[in-house]
Amino acid sequence: MRGVVLHAPGDVRVEDRPDPVINEPTDAVIRVSAACVCGSDLWPYRGIEKLDGPTPMGHEYVGVVEEVGSQVTTVKPGQFVVGSFWASDNTCEICRSGYQSACVHRVLMGTIGTQAQLTRIPLADGTLVATPGMPDQDLIPSLLAASDVLGTGWFGAVAAQAGPGRTVAVVGDGAVGLCAVLAAKQLGAERIIAMSRHASRQRLALEFGATDIVTERGDEGVAAIKELTGGLGAHSVVEAVGTQESMTQAVRSTRPGGHMGFVGVSHDVALPGDELFFSLVHLHGGPAPVRQYLPELIDLICDREIDPGKVFDLTLPLDQAAEGYRAMDERRAVKALLQP
Amino acid sequence: MRGVVLHAPGDVRVEDRPDPVINEPTDAVIRVSAACVCGSDLWPYRGIEKLDGPTPMGHEYVGVVEEVGSQVTTVKPGQFVVGSFWASDNTCEICRSGYQSACVHRVLMGTIGTQAQLTRIPLADGTLVATPGMPDQDLIPSLLAASDVLGTGWFGAVAAQAGPGRTVAVVGDGAVGLCAVLAAKQLGAERIIAMSRHASRQRLALEFGATDIVTERGDEGVAAIKELTGGLGAHSVVEAVGTQESMTQAVRSTRPGGHMGFVGVSHDVALPGDELFFSLVHLHGGPAPVRQYLPELIDLICDREIDPGKVFDLTLPLDQAAEGYRAMDERRAVKALLQP
């Protein structure tokens, strides 16, 4: 089969790789219908995260089950499935509390690689959720979004306690930030402020439910949020970048007693204890337990209530994956969908 | 009147100071029945926090109202009152959301000084809560504890979501940590692990409701908590110290999806973003909104349901305040009560 391998920073190749097989009786193998490039794939692509030799890439996926191990009971060959970037058993105490991304048996899909024609899914019963029947082709981008960026933005909005009567600010206008806007809208937030300086992303944010756009960043961005919230700060802030600047901006944009959900993968960030202490902000975030939200998100997508697939503004055949990475790196594309 | 003034690190003096007067129509002046030395008073006493000249000390107090300003309506001369270390209007949007310690008009009592015979209370209507009648003398230490350490430990336990079915670990065996144990018990926690290596503090923790004692610190302390919780960590962890070591210990002792309440005043702490991110812990803390809890705490004390006054293991006349500071600094006393 063909699959994406990152050989060195900037060196994305699509290569022949061995077809995956069932290793464990709890595995499934799926034929990937669509995969994509994640903002977090850009960290090793840019050389900021160290590579340990040639690495199969990708952790987002939807597809059709080809084969299942002997212990798999909840999905079967021929079903269309969506899974999260963490494989999880969905039965351990941590999973049952809603934190499948910290499952005691979790496996990171990024170590297997889903930017490929076929991929192996560990813990298939716990990880995969089948759609009701075979979805229409035009729903595939949205279902793919549920696999990571929508689930992650959703978690950010939940962690920030977006909901009725609350003003939500979203720091970051990548696919996750845009999906957090969509999630905040679905969760009933009264006012949603998207922080973005890119016209096309602003448009999508407004389409997803943003009521206000703030173009300032850093201290000026904080001042703009305060200005819009009677000097107090937002009730809920979603951070979807992962840098020192964006985390600081998010903490300072949240009112005392408010909630900040941070879902940008943290890189070289140190939060000063005294600032956190005196902020009186609730802080929660991390790798999103997307599996928790998948059944609900699949329903919303199949009922055509939400259309998060709009975050894909570039669609390429798998063999042109390198161009997908380049376009996202250069911010020419929000998110690239790859068709195997 | 007599009042405590810190002249330099280690130099505590009790001096004649001018009697406080009503400055604003919202002020009250109270005759202090009891004040005390706070763990946070030790930071400037030890020279870790910079002093800006001779400073009146103290922010915990109970007493009898002497005089009120023309706009004060909820308390009157002769009433016994308890207040928090932040004066707050209790009417602004932040106060109404339960965060009186971030009131938009707040005044820090530490800038006025309550280790004195008399003290001025700004925003008296919002700040002071009268007890039902004149309390028995033996209740005064507990009511004084409500003014800060009990309210702060309570907030830590609430922020950590201590409650039925949950295992709570408390990092720090000072008065606040011990009160967090008491709070966790009152909030219905199933199991309460006090982290302490001092026999007398361990005894009080057990008396307040601790079910387990862990004497290890740092990574060994974390390992001990994991050992007691099936390898997962506690559901709820209260941090009541404020150092890098204690914050790290608290984050690592909390299970993914669990809640950490931090109430130790943060000094030279930097939390690595990636550790927070991958911990999936909920983090909340800061200067406790004690005012929120005062009516409930006063009722529990006056009904003799709780006896947090036991944290005072040294009682001195105000004129011997210096010995109270010394005893706490040398950890000969958990907390010193001063009688003006």
mmCIF file of C-alpha atoms in Angstrom, chain B residues 69-322:
data_model
loop_
_atom_site.group_PDB
_atom_site.id
_atom_site.type_symbol
_atom_site.label_atom_id
_atom_site.label_comp_id
_atom_site.label_asym_id
_atom_site.label_seq_id
_atom_site.Cartn_x
_atom_site.Cartn_y
_atom_site.Cartn_z
ATOM 1 C CA GLY B 69 -20.084 54.810 58.103
ATOM 2 C CA SER B 70 -23.291 56.494 57.007
ATOM 3 C CA GLN B 71 -23.919 54.088 54.120
ATOM 4 C CA VAL B 72 -23.463 50.858 56.085
ATOM 5 C CA THR B 73 -26.772 49.050 56.584
ATOM 6 C CA THR B 74 -26.154 45.338 57.205
ATOM 7 C CA VAL B 75 -24.012 45.481 60.346
ATOM 8 C CA LYS B 76 -24.281 47.740 63.360
ATOM 9 C CA PRO B 77 -22.263 48.637 66.447
ATOM 10 C CA GLY B 78 -22.201 45.894 69.064
ATOM 11 C CA GLN B 79 -22.472 42.990 66.593
ATOM 12 C CA PHE B 80 -19.824 40.293 66.506
ATOM 13 C CA VAL B 81 -18.524 39.956 62.952
ATOM 14 C CA VAL B 82 -16.257 37.825 60.819
ATOM 15 C CA GLY B 83 -14.715 39.068 57.576
ATOM 16 C CA SER B 84 -12.358 37.876 54.916
ATOM 17 C CA PHE B 85 -8.860 39.081 54.101
ATOM 18 C CA TRP B 86 -10.243 40.753 50.973
ATOM 19 C CA ALA B 87 -12.783 43.486 51.555
ATOM 20 C CA SER B 88 -15.349 43.179 48.764
ATOM 21 C CA ASP B 89 -18.588 44.930 47.800
ATOM 22 C CA ASN B 90 -20.389 41.585 47.296
ATOM 23 C CA THR B 91 -22.557 43.196 44.627
ATOM 24 C CA CYS B 92 -20.388 43.479 41.491
ATOM 25 C CA GLU B 93 -20.676 40.891 38.722
ATOM 26 C CA ILE B 94 -17.533 39.061 39.877
ATOM 27 C CA CYS B 95 -18.712 38.933 43.507
ATOM 28 C CA ARG B 96 -22.132 37.675 42.415
ATOM 29 C CA SER B 97 -20.424 34.862 40.515
ATOM 30 C CA GLY B 98 -18.800 33.794 43.799
ATOM 31 C CA TYR B 99 -15.365 35.371 43.371
ATOM 32 C CA GLN B 100 -15.361 38.068 46.029
ATOM 33 C CA SER B 101 -11.572 37.834 46.224
ATOM 34 C CA ALA B 102 -11.510 39.380 42.751
ATOM 35 C CA CYS B 103 -14.219 41.975 43.465
ATOM 36 C CA VAL B 104 -13.767 44.938 41.147
ATOM 37 C CA HIS B 105 -13.607 47.192 44.227
ATOM 38 C CA ARG B 106 -11.635 44.857 46.478
ATOM 39 C CA VAL B 107 -9.236 46.093 49.167
ATOM 40 C CA LEU B 108 -6.584 43.813 50.660
ATOM 41 C CA MET B 109 -6.916 43.834 54.465
ATOM 42 C CA GLY B 110 -3.180 43.179 54.692
ATOM 43 C CA THR B 111 -2.622 46.786 53.580
ATOM 44 C CA ILE B 112 -4.544 47.963 56.678
ATOM 45 C CA GLY B 113 -3.364 45.499 59.322
ATOM 46 C CA THR B 114 -5.625 43.515 61.632
ATOM 47 C CA GLN B 115 -3.019 42.427 64.198
ATOM 48 C CA ALA B 116 -4.165 45.379 66.271
ATOM 49 C CA GLN B 117 -6.714 46.430 68.869
ATOM 50 C CA LEU B 118 -8.877 48.171 66.311
ATOM 51 C CA THR B 119 -9.090 47.940 62.553
ATOM 52 C CA ARG B 120 -10.912 49.633 59.710
ATOM 53 C CA ILE B 121 -12.969 47.428 57.400
ATOM 54 C CA PRO B 122 -13.675 48.906 53.949
ATOM 55 C CA LEU B 123 -16.892 47.931 52.150
ATOM 56 C CA ALA B 124 -18.317 46.734 55.469
ATOM 57 C CA ASP B 125 -21.713 45.706 54.062
ATOM 58 C CA GLY B 126 -20.120 43.380 51.544
ATOM 59 C CA THR B 127 -17.277 42.166 53.718
ATOM 60 C CA LEU B 128 -18.591 41.481 57.204
ATOM 61 C CA VAL B 129 -20.927 38.718 58.295
ATOM 62 C CA ALA B 130 -22.470 38.981 61.776
ATOM 63 C CA THR B 131 -22.753 35.891 63.950
ATOM 64 C CA PRO B 132 -26.161 34.963 65.393
ATOM 65 C CA GLY B 133 -25.771 36.775 68.731
ATOM 66 C CA MET B 134 -22.561 37.078 70.755
ATOM 67 C CA PRO B 135 -20.646 33.793 70.374
ATOM 68 C CA ASP B 136 -19.330 31.807 73.341
ATOM 69 C CA GLN B 137 -15.675 32.579 74.061
ATOM 70 C CA ASP B 138 -14.578 29.068 73.108
ATOM 71 C CA LEU B 139 -15.940 29.543 69.562
ATOM 72 C CA ILE B 140 -13.757 32.543 68.850
ATOM 73 C CA PRO B 141 -10.714 30.595 67.550
ATOM 74 C CA SER B 142 -12.914 28.699 65.081
ATOM 75 C CA LEU B 143 -14.631 31.883 63.911
ATOM 76 C CA LEU B 144 -11.201 33.453 63.467
ATOM 77 C CA ALA B 145 -10.125 30.416 61.413
ATOM 78 C CA ALA B 146 -13.131 31.017 59.137
ATOM 79 C CA SER B 147 -11.692 34.443 58.311
ATOM 80 C CA ASP B 148 -8.897 32.892 56.260
ATOM 81 C CA VAL B 149 -7.429 29.414 56.798
ATOM 82 C CA LEU B 150 -10.735 27.558 56.978
ATOM 83 C CA GLY B 151 -12.226 29.559 54.104
ATOM 84 C CA THR B 152 -9.063 29.028 52.086
ATOM 85 C CA GLY B 153 -8.873 25.291 52.774
ATOM 86 C CA TRP B 154 -12.575 25.074 51.966
ATOM 87 C CA PHE B 155 -12.055 26.811 48.625
ATOM 88 C CA GLY B 156 -9.146 24.440 47.893
ATOM 89 C CA ALA B 157 -11.376 21.442 48.572
ATOM 90 C CA VAL B 158 -14.220 22.898 46.474
ATOM 91 C CA ALA B 159 -11.807 23.744 43.627
ATOM 92 C CA ALA B 160 -10.513 20.163 43.805
ATOM 93 C CA GLN B 161 -14.150 18.983 43.717
ATOM 94 C CA ALA B 162 -13.801 16.984 46.902
ATOM 95 C CA GLY B 163 -17.037 15.080 47.412
ATOM 96 C CA PRO B 164 -18.767 11.727 47.712
ATOM 97 C CA GLY B 165 -16.961 8.807 46.088
ATOM 98 C CA ARG B 166 -13.764 10.772 45.647
ATOM 99 C CA THR B 167 -10.276 10.287 47.005
ATOM 100 C CA VAL B 168 -8.719 13.573 48.087
ATOM 101 C CA ALA B 169 -5.021 14.160 48.706
ATOM 102 C CA VAL B 170 -3.841 17.258 50.547
ATOM 103 C CA VAL B 171 -0.314 18.559 49.949
ATOM 104 C CA GLY B 172 0.775 20.721 52.884
ATOM 105 C CA ASP B 173 0.105 20.265 56.600
ATOM 106 C CA GLY B 174 -0.072 23.902 57.649
ATOM 107 C CA ALA B 175 -3.305 25.359 58.959
ATOM 108 C CA VAL B 176 -4.760 25.691 55.434
ATOM 109 C CA GLY B 177 -3.910 22.095 54.501
ATOM 110 C CA LEU B 178 -5.427 20.845 57.748
ATOM 111 C CA CYS B 179 -8.564 22.904 57.138
ATOM 112 C CA ALA B 180 -8.726 21.445 53.605
ATOM 113 C CA VAL B 181 -8.847 17.996 55.229
ATOM 114 C CA LEU B 182 -11.717 19.177 57.425
ATOM 115 C CA ALA B 183 -13.480 20.673 54.383
ATOM 116 C CA ALA B 184 -13.055 17.504 52.311
ATOM 117 C CA LYS B 185 -14.623 15.540 55.178
ATOM 118 C CA GLN B 186 -17.565 17.962 55.377
ATOM 119 C CA LEU B 187 -17.999 17.819 51.606
ATOM 120 C CA GLY B 188 -18.384 14.043 51.869
ATOM 121 C CA ALA B 189 -15.098 12.772 50.402
ATOM 122 C CA GLU B 190 -14.708 9.019 50.660
ATOM 123 C CA ARG B 191 -10.999 8.926 51.370
ATOM 124 C CA ILE B 192 -8.727 11.739 52.510
ATOM 125 C CA ILE B 193 -4.960 11.410 52.320
ATOM 126 C CA ALA B 194 -2.989 13.951 54.344
ATOM 127 C CA MET B 195 0.628 14.398 53.272
ATOM 128 C CA SER B 196 2.545 15.205 56.457
ATOM 129 C CA ARG B 197 5.656 14.157 58.292
ATOM 130 C CA HIS B 198 4.924 15.912 61.597
ATOM 131 C CA ALA B 199 3.324 13.780 64.311
ATOM 132 C CA SER B 200 1.216 16.568 65.841
ATOM 133 C CA ARG B 201 -0.087 17.682 62.445
ATOM 134 C CA GLN B 202 -0.806 14.106 61.450
ATOM 135 C CA ARG B 203 -2.878 13.726 64.642
ATOM 136 C CA LEU B 204 -4.896 16.837 63.863
ATOM 137 C CA ALA B 205 -5.368 15.720 60.244
ATOM 138 C CA LEU B 206 -6.773 12.403 61.490
ATOM 139 C CA GLU B 207 -9.010 14.244 63.937
ATOM 140 C CA PHE B 208 -10.255 16.465 61.076
ATOM 141 C CA GLY B 209 -11.146 13.409 58.962
ATOM 142 C CA ALA B 210 -8.023 12.141 57.180
ATOM 143 C CA THR B 211 -8.190 8.403 56.484
ATOM 144 C CA ASP B 212 -4.562 7.974 55.392
ATOM 145 C CA ILE B 213 -1.243 9.662 56.073
ATOM 146 C CA VAL B 214 1.569 9.824 53.503
ATOM 147 C CA THR B 215 4.923 10.996 54.835
ATOM 148 C CA GLU B 216 6.859 10.947 51.557
ATOM 149 C CA ARG B 217 7.373 14.092 49.474
ATOM 150 C CA GLY B 218 8.208 14.892 45.845
ATOM 151 C CA ASP B 219 8.320 11.950 43.437
ATOM 152 C CA GLU B 220 8.142 9.500 46.337
ATOM 153 C CA GLY B 221 5.028 11.241 47.599
ATOM 154 C CA VAL B 222 3.484 10.990 44.126
ATOM 155 C CA ALA B 223 4.359 7.274 44.006
ATOM 156 C CA ALA B 224 2.710 6.768 47.406
ATOM 157 C CA ILE B 225 -0.511 8.457 46.227
ATOM 158 C CA LYS B 226 -0.508 6.336 43.058
ATOM 159 C CA GLU B 227 0.027 3.224 45.183
ATOM 160 C CA LEU B 228 -3.063 4.101 47.253
ATOM 161 C CA THR B 229 -5.219 4.813 44.179
ATOM 162 C CA GLY B 230 -4.727 1.817 41.918
ATOM 163 C CA GLY B 231 -1.956 3.543 39.987
ATOM 164 C CA LEU B 232 -4.250 6.321 38.773
ATOM 165 C CA GLY B 233 -3.745 9.211 41.191
ATOM 166 C CA ALA B 234 -6.286 10.969 43.396
ATOM 167 C CA HIS B 235 -9.533 12.384 42.012
ATOM 168 C CA SER B 236 -8.946 15.585 43.967
ATOM 169 C CA VAL B 237 -5.734 17.167 45.176
ATOM 170 C CA VAL B 238 -5.469 20.298 47.297
ATOM 171 C CA GLU B 239 -2.164 22.164 47.164
ATOM 172 C CA ALA B 240 -1.598 24.332 50.244
ATOM 173 C CA VAL B 241 2.069 25.354 50.148
ATOM 174 C CA GLY B 242 2.853 27.405 47.020
ATOM 175 C CA THR B 243 6.307 26.151 46.001
ATOM 176 C CA GLN B 244 7.505 24.565 42.772
ATOM 177 C CA GLU B 245 7.927 21.232 44.560
ATOM 178 C CA SER B 246 4.462 21.211 46.085
ATOM 179 C CA MET B 247 2.739 22.312 42.861
ATOM 180 C CA THR B 248 4.592 19.653 40.878
ATOM 181 C CA GLN B 249 3.745 17.041 43.508
ATOM 182 C CA ALA B 250 0.085 18.063 43.394
ATOM 183 C CA VAL B 251 -0.219 17.990 39.578
ATOM 184 C CA ARG B 252 1.453 14.579 39.401
ATOM 185 C CA SER B 253 -0.694 13.170 42.217
ATOM 186 C CA THR B 254 -3.919 13.973 40.345
ATOM 187 C CA ARG B 255 -5.397 11.426 37.916
ATOM 188 C CA PRO B 256 -6.198 12.426 34.317
ATOM 189 C CA GLY B 257 -9.507 14.279 34.385
ATOM 190 C CA GLY B 258 -9.112 14.891 38.114
ATOM 191 C CA HIS B 259 -9.178 18.259 39.855
ATOM 192 C CA MET B 260 -6.427 20.115 41.621
ATOM 193 C CA GLY B 261 -7.222 23.084 43.871
ATOM 194 C CA PHE B 262 -4.202 25.246 44.659
ATOM 195 C CA VAL B 263 -4.387 27.736 47.484
ATOM 196 C CA GLY B 264 -0.796 28.103 48.660
ATOM 197 C CA VAL B 265 0.325 31.601 47.667
ATOM 198 C CA SER B 266 2.553 30.909 44.669
ATOM 199 C CA HIS B 267 6.233 31.867 45.000
ATOM 200 C CA ASP B 268 8.738 31.337 42.171
ATOM 201 C CA VAL B 269 6.615 28.700 40.487
ATOM 202 C CA ALA B 270 6.619 28.007 36.735
ATOM 203 C CA LEU B 271 4.363 25.258 35.455
ATOM 204 C CA PRO B 272 5.622 23.583 32.263
ATOM 205 C CA GLY B 273 2.872 23.818 29.638
ATOM 206 C CA ASP B 274 3.489 20.334 28.257
ATOM 207 C CA GLU B 275 3.232 18.726 31.680
ATOM 208 C CA LEU B 276 -0.055 20.493 32.387
ATOM 209 C CA PHE B 277 -1.289 19.608 28.889
ATOM 210 C CA PHE B 278 -0.562 15.913 29.108
ATOM 211 C CA SER B 279 -1.733 15.661 32.723
ATOM 212 C CA LEU B 280 -5.338 16.395 31.669
ATOM 213 C CA VAL B 281 -5.850 17.785 35.166
ATOM 214 C CA HIS B 282 -8.362 20.514 36.011
ATOM 215 C CA LEU B 283 -6.542 23.344 37.737
ATOM 216 C CA HIS B 284 -8.190 26.019 39.823
ATOM 217 C CA GLY B 285 -7.003 28.124 42.690
ATOM 218 C CA GLY B 286 -5.899 31.498 43.881
ATOM 219 C CA PRO B 287 -6.870 33.861 46.670
ATOM 220 C CA ALA B 288 -9.913 32.180 48.189
ATOM 221 C CA PRO B 289 -13.289 33.913 47.908
ATOM 222 C CA VAL B 290 -13.775 33.298 51.627
ATOM 223 C CA ARG B 291 -16.743 35.671 51.780
ATOM 224 C CA GLN B 292 -18.750 33.224 49.678
ATOM 225 C CA TYR B 293 -18.423 30.528 52.332
ATOM 226 C CA LEU B 294 -18.665 32.653 55.519
ATOM 227 C CA PRO B 295 -22.404 32.303 56.224
ATOM 228 C CA GLU B 296 -22.195 28.493 55.871
ATOM 229 C CA LEU B 297 -18.955 28.228 57.851
ATOM 230 C CA ILE B 298 -20.271 30.453 60.661
ATOM 231 C CA ASP B 299 -23.357 28.235 60.929
ATOM 232 C CA LEU B 300 -21.275 25.042 61.057
ATOM 233 C CA ILE B 301 -19.086 26.570 63.782
ATOM 234 C CA CYS B 302 -21.918 28.026 65.872
ATOM 235 C CA ASP B 303 -23.761 24.683 65.601
ATOM 236 C CA ARG B 304 -20.507 23.071 66.821
ATOM 237 C CA GLU B 305 -20.388 20.789 63.781
ATOM 238 C CA ILE B 306 -16.743 21.682 63.082
ATOM 239 C CA ASP B 307 -13.921 22.899 65.274
ATOM 240 C CA PRO B 308 -11.274 24.408 62.950
ATOM 241 C CA GLY B 309 -9.988 26.531 65.838
ATOM 242 C CA LYS B 310 -7.869 23.522 66.787
ATOM 243 C CA VAL B 311 -5.299 24.714 64.254
ATOM 244 C CA PHE B 312 -4.312 27.376 66.788
ATOM 245 C CA ASP B 313 -1.751 25.663 68.984
ATOM 246 C CA LEU B 314 -0.312 28.854 70.412
ATOM 247 C CA THR B 315 -2.213 31.736 71.996
ATOM 248 C CA LEU B 316 -0.408 34.919 72.925
ATOM 249 C CA PRO B 317 -1.275 38.442 74.008
ATOM 250 C CA LEU B 318 -0.937 40.851 71.077
ATOM 251 C CA ASP B 319 2.134 42.411 72.700
ATOM 252 C CA GLN B 320 3.984 39.097 72.256
ATOM 253 C CA ALA B 321 3.278 38.895 68.512
ATOM 254 C CA ALA B 322 6.993 38.578 67.745
#
